[in-house]
XYZ file of C-alpha atoms in Angstrom:
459
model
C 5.800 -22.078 -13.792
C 6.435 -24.569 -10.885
C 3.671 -26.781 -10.360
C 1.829 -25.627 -6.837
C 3.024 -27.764 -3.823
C 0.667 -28.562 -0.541
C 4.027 -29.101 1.142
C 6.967 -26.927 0.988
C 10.213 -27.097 3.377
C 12.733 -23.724 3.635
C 16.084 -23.575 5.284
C 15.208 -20.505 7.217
C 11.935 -18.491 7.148
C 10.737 -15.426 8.905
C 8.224 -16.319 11.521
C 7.550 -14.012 14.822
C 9.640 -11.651 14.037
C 12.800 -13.952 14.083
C 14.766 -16.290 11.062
C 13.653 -19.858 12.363
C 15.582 -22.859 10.730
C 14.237 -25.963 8.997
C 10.883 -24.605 8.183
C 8.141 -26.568 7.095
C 4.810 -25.315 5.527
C 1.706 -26.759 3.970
C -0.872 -25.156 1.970
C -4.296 -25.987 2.500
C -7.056 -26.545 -0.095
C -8.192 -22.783 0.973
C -5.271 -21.629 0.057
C -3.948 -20.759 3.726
C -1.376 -21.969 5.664
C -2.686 -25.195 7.246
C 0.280 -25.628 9.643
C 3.939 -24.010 10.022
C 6.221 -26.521 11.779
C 10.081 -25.366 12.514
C 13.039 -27.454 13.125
C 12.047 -30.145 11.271
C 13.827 -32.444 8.892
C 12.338 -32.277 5.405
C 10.234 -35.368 3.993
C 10.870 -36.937 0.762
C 7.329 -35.202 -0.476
C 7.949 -31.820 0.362
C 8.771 -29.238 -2.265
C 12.638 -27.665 -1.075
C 12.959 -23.996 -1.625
C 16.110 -22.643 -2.792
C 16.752 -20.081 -0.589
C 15.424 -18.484 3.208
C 11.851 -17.651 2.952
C 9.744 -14.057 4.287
C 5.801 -13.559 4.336
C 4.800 -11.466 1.757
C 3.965 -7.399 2.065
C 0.798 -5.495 1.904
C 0.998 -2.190 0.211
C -1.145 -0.259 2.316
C -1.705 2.445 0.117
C -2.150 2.214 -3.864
C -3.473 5.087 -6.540
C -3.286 2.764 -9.326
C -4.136 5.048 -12.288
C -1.293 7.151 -10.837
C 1.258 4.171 -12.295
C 0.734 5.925 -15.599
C 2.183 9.412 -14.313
C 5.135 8.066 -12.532
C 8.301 9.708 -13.633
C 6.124 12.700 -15.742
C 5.677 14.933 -13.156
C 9.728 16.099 -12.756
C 10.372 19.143 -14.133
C 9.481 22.638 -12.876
C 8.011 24.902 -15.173
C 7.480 27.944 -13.184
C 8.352 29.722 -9.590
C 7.061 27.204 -7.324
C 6.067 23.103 -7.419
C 4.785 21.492 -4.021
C 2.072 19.016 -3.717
C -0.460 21.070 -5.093
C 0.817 21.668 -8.114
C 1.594 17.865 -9.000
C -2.176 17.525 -7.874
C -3.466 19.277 -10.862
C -1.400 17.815 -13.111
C -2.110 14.677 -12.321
C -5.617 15.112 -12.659
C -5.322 15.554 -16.347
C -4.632 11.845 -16.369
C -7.367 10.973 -14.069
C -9.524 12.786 -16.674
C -8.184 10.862 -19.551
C -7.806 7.189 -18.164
C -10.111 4.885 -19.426
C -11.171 0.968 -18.022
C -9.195 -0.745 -20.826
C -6.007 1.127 -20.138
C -6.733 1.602 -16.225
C -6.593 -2.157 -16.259
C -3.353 -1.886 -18.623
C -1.639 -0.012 -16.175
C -2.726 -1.354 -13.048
C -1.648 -5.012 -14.296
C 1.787 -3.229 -15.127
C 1.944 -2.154 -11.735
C 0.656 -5.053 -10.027
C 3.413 -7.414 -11.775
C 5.980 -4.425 -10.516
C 4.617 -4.621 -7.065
C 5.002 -8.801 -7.085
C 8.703 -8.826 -7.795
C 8.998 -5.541 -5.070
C 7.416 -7.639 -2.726
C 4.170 -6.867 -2.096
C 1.381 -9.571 -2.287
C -1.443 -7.723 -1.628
C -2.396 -4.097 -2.289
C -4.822 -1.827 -0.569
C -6.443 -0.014 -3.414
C -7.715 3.501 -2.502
C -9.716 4.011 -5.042
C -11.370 7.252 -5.870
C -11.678 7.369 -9.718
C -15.554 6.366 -10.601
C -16.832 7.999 -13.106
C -16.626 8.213 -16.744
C -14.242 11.420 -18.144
C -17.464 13.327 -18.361
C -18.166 13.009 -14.878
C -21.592 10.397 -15.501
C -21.797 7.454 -13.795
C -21.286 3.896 -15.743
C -24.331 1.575 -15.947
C -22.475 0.022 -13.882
C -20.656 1.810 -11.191
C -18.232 -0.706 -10.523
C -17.106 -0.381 -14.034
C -13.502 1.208 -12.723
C -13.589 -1.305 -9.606
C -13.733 -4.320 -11.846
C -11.255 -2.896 -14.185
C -8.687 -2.982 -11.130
C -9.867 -6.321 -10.064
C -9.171 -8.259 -12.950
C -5.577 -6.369 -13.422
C -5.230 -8.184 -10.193
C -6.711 -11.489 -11.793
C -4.424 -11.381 -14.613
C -1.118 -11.213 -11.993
C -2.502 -12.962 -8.872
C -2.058 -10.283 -6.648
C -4.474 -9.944 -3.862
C -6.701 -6.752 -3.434
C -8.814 -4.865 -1.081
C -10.224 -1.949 -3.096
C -11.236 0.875 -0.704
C -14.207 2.928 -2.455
C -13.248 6.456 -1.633
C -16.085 9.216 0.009
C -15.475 12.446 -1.928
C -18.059 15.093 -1.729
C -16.256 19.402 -1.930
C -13.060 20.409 -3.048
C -12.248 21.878 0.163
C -13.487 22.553 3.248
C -15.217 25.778 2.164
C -16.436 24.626 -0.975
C -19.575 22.943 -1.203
C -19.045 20.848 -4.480
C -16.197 19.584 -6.188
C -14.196 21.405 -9.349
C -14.767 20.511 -12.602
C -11.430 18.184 -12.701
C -12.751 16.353 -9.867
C -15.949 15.002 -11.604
C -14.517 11.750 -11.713
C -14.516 10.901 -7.972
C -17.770 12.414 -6.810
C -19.403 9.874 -4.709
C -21.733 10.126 -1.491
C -21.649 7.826 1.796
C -24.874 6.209 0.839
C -22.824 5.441 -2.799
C -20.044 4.234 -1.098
C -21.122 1.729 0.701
C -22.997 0.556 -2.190
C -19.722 0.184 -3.976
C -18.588 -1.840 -1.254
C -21.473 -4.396 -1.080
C -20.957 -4.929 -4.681
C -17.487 -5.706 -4.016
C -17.676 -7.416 -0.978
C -20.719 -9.308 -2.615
C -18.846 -10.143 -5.504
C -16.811 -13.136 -3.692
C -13.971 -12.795 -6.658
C -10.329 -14.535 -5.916
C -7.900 -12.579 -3.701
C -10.419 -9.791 -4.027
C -11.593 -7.822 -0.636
C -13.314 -4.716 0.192
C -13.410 -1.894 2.873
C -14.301 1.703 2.184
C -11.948 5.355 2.793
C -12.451 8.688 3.249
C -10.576 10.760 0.970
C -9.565 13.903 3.286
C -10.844 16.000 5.965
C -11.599 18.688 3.007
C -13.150 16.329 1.053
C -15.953 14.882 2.960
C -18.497 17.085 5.375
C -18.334 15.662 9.272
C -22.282 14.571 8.378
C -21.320 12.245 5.870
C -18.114 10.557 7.544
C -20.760 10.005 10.236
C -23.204 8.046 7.573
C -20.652 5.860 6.076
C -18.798 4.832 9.458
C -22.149 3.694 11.409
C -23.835 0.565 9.159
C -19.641 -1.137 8.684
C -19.078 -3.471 10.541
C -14.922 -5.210 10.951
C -13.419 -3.624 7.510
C -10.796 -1.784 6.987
C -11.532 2.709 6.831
C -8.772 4.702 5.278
C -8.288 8.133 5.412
C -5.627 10.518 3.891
C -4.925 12.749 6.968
C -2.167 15.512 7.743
C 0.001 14.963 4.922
C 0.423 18.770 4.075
C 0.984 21.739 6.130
C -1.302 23.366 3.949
C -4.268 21.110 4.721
C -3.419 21.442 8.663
C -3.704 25.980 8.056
C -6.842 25.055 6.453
C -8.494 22.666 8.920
C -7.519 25.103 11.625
C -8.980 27.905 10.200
C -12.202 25.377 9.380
C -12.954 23.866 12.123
C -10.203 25.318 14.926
C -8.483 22.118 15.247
C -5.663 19.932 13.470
C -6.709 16.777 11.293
C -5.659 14.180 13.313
C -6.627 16.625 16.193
C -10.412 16.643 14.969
C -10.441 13.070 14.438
C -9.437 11.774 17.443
C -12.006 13.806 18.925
C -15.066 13.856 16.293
C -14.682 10.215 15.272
C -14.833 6.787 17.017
C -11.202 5.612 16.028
C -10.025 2.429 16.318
C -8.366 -0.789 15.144
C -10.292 -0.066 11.784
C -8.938 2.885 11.213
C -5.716 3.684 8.809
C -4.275 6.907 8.897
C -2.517 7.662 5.654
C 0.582 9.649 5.832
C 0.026 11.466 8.863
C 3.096 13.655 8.151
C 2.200 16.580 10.267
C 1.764 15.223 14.013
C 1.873 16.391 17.475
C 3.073 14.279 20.404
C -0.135 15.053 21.857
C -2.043 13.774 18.756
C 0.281 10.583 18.585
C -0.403 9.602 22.348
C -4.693 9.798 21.075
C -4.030 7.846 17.789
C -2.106 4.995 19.720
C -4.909 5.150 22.621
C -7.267 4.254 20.138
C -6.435 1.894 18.616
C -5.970 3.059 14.692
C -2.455 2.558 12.425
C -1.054 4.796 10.005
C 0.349 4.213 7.045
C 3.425 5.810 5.654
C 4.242 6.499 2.420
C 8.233 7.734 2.099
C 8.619 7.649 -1.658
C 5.367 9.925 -2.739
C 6.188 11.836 0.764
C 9.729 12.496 -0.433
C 8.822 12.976 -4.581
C 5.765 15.580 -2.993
C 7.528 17.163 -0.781
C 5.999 16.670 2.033
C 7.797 16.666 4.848
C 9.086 13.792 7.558
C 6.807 11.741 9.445
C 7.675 11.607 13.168
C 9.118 7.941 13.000
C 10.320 7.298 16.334
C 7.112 9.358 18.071
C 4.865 6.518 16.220
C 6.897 3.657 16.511
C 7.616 4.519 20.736
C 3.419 4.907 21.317
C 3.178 1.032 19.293
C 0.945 2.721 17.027
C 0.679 0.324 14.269
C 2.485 1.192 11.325
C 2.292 -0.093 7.542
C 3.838 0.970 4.293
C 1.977 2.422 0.724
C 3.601 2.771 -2.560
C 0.895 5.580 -3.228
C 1.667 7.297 -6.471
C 4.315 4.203 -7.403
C 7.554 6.315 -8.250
C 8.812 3.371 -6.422
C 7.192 -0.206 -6.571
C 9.456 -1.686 -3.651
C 8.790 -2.510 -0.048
C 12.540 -2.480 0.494
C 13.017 0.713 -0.990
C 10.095 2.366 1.305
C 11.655 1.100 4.506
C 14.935 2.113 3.416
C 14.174 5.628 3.087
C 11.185 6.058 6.078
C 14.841 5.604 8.281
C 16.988 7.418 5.791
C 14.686 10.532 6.415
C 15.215 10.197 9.384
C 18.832 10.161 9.385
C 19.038 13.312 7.518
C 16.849 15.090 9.801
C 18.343 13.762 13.371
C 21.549 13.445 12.182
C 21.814 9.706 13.580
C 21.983 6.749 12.696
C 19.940 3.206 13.051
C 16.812 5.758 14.153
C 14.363 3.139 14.305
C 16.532 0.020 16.002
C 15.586 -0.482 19.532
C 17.881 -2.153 21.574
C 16.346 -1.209 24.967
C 13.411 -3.458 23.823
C 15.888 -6.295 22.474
C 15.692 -4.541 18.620
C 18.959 -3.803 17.934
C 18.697 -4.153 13.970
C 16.501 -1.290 11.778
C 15.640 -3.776 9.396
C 14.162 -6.434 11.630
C 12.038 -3.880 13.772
C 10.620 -1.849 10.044
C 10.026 -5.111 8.517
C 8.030 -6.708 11.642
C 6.114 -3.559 12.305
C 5.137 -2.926 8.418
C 4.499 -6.970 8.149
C 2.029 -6.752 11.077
C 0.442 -3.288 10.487
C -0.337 -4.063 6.521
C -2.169 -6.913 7.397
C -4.544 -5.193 9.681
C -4.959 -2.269 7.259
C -6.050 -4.682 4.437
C -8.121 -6.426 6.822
C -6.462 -10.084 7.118
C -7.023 -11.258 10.838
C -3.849 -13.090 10.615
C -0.913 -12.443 8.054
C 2.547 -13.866 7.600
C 3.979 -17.564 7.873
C 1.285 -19.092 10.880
C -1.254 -21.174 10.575
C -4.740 -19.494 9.454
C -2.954 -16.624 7.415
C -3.269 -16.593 3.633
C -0.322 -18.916 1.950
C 2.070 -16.117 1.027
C 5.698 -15.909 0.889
C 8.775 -14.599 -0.544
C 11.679 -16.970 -1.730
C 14.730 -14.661 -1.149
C 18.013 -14.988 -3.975
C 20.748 -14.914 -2.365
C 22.541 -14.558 -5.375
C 21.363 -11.193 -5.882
C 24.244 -8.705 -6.488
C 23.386 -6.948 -2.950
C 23.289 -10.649 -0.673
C 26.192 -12.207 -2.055
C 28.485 -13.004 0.891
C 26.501 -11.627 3.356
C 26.181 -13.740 6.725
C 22.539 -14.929 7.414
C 22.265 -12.839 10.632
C 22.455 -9.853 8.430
C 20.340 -11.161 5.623
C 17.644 -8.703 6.146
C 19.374 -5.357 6.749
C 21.365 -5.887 3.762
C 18.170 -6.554 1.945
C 16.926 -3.149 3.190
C 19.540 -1.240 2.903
C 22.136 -2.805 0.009
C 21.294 -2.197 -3.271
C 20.922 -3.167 -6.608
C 19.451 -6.443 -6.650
C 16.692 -8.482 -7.164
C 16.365 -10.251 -3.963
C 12.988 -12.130 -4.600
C 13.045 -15.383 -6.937
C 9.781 -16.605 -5.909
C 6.317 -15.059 -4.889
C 3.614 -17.361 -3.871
C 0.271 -15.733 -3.147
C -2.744 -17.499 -1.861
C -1.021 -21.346 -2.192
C -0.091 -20.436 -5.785
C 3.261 -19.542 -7.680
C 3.100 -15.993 -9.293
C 6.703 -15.722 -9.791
C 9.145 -18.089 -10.601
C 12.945 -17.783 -11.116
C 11.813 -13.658 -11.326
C 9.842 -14.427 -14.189
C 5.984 -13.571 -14.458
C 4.316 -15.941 -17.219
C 2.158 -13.201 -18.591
C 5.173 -10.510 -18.331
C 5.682 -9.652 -21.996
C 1.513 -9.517 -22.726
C 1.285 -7.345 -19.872
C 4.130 -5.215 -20.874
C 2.844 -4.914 -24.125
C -0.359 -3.692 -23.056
C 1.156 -1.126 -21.004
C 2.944 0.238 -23.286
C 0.247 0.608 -25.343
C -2.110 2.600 -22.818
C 0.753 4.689 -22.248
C 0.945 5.790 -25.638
C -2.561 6.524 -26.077
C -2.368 8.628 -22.729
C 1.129 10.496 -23.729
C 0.711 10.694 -27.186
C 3.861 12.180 -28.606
């Protein structure tokens, strides 16, 4: 690999939501940018990239284990298939996983997400226990499986311990094939001490809530009030189903209840989100809280359209999760979050803006995700300023889908051209992870893959 650089120069980077030319950057010894300097000519020391430069992506929302089901879940064996019915097949992997090849496959994954883009991944991670349902000695045993998948690729992480409590919200326990992810508040936020007390490399911690159904009011209550600035997920609204059944529960919608039950606020990250009213949108961007969509899983599940432009015209923040990883790009997420759109509104460029000076889709998804991510991982600055962590993307423009394409259109062809492979280069934290597309531990990491997915799908 390239040897790391404390000075690097770029023809054109992405900074404040605009391409800025002659763009120089220098790492600090923390690993962050120590200072981002445009229009300058570059020095003799100074690494030169070969080609225009973005900040790297957070992937807001990650089931790792899930990696190891992607593509096996696409065939219909009786009447119906909706969400539901993927859910309980895909617990008969989260039964069967175990550390060695959760770490096989999340490493698999992690290299994936790396040349997709991403740079840092929001792990929401509810899979704890051993297959029987008993704790590990220790109960991080899962956690640190995930954290040194992340080790051996030098992606960053924030793992999100998940509260899990019933199967639904009139069921007092969990089912049998949820024994894996039974946890309690007060376990929880033990699991995120450990982490958070761990002080591991590119390795951060915040806790989530799995679902309205899945945790009593009592004990969202106990994990919220002791956290202090970290990052609270929550899958909310994603299926009309859950929205009958929180109505009939508690007479109110999910997002409904927890704009009114809950103290929401920049913390907060509403995952998916799907089913919204404009009422509940107007309380969500009052507060304060983001939400992060997910359009591959939404579109493979089947579960509906988020309202794009209702979100995006409040300013609620908005970020972007590869979720069950049928797709391991951020390009490929923003492409179809406006594609959905499309379809449904019959339009075109749904989520441009020119009113507000937007006129390009690309730009205004990209800047919005960019900003939103870092917040939901819990970075108080992200992207190419001074403070953030020292991550970037060296675009190819040699990739099938830029060739020829003038630099003021760089990014929506990016978005919305394909195939290609559009990122040489990924630097995360000051440090090269890919270089010339290539990951040095690609083939080992392959390997052992492969391996944990033959043990899992024997035959």
């Amino acid at each position: 690999m390239r040897e790391d650089g404390s000075l690097l120069w770029a023809p054109r980077a992405w900074i404040g939501g605009q391409w800025r030319d002659a763009v120089l950057l220098r790492v600090g010894a923390d690993g962050h940018w120590a200072d981002v300097a445009v229009g300058v000519v570059a020095p003799a020391e100074a690494s030169l990239l070969p080609g225009p430069v973005l900040p790297g992506m957070v992937d807001a929302h990650s089931h790792a284990f899930q990696r190891a089901f992607a593509g096996v879940a696409e065939r219909r064996t009786g009447d119906h298939d909706d969400f539901w019915s993927w859910r309980d097949r895909m617990y008969d992997v989260a039964l069967r996983i175990t550390p060695a090849q959760l770490r096989a496959v999340a490493a698999q994954l992690y290299a994936e997400l790396l040349h997709g883009g991403y740079t840092q991944i929001s792990e929401f991670h509810y899979l704890q226990h051993a297959p029987d349902g008993q704790p590990y000695a220790d109960p991080l045993e899962l956690s640190w499986a995930l954290a040194e998948a992340a080790s051996d690729t030098g992606i960053g992480l924030t793992i999100l311990p998940v509260l899990y409590e019933r199967a639904g919200f009139a069921e007092p326990a969990l089912r049998s094939d949820q024994r894996r992810f039974a946890t309690s508040a007060d376990g929880v936020l033990a699991l995120h001490r450990g982490l958070r007390d761990s002080h591991r490399s590119l390795l951060t911690a915040g806790v989530a809530i799995h679902s309205l159904r899945a945790a009593t009011p009592a004990a969202i209550a106990r994990l919220v009030a002791p956290l202090g600035d970290v990052p609270i997920h929550i899958h909310v609204a994603e299926q009309t189903g859950e929205v009958a059944d929180c109505l009939t529960a508690t007479g109110e919608r999910p997002i409904e209840w927890l704009t009114r039950h809950t103290a929401l606020d920049a913390r907060w990250q509403l995952v998916h989100a799907t089913q919204s009213t404009p009422e509940e949108i107007v309380a969500v961007a009052r507060s304060g809280a983001g939400v992060v969509l997910c359009p591959t899983t939404e579109a493979n599940l089947g579960d509906g359209l988020a309202d794009l432009p209702g979100w995006l015209g409040a300013g609620v923040p908005l970020s972007i999760g590869s979720d069950s990883q049928v797709t391991r790009s951020w390009g490929d997420e923003l492409r179809l979050v406006e594609y959905g759109q499309r379809l449904h509104l019959r339009q075109r460029n749904v989520a441009a803006s020119p009113d507000q000076g937007e006129p390009a889709t690309a730009s205004r998804l990209l800047e919005r995700a960019l900003h939103g991510g870092g917040v939901a991982a819990g970075f108080k600055r992200w992207g190419l300023v001074a403070g953030a962590r020292a991550d970037l993307l060296v675009i190819d423009t040699t990739a099938a889908s830029l060739l020829g394409i003038p630099g003021s259109h760089l990014l929506d062809s990016l978005v919305f051209s394909t195939p290609g492979r559009p990122f040489r280069d990924v630097m995360v934290g000051g440090r090269w992870v890919l270089c010339e597309h290539r990951h040095p531990r690609e083939a080992e990491i392959a390997r052992l893959f492969v391996g944990a997915m033959q043990e899992l799908w024997p035959g």
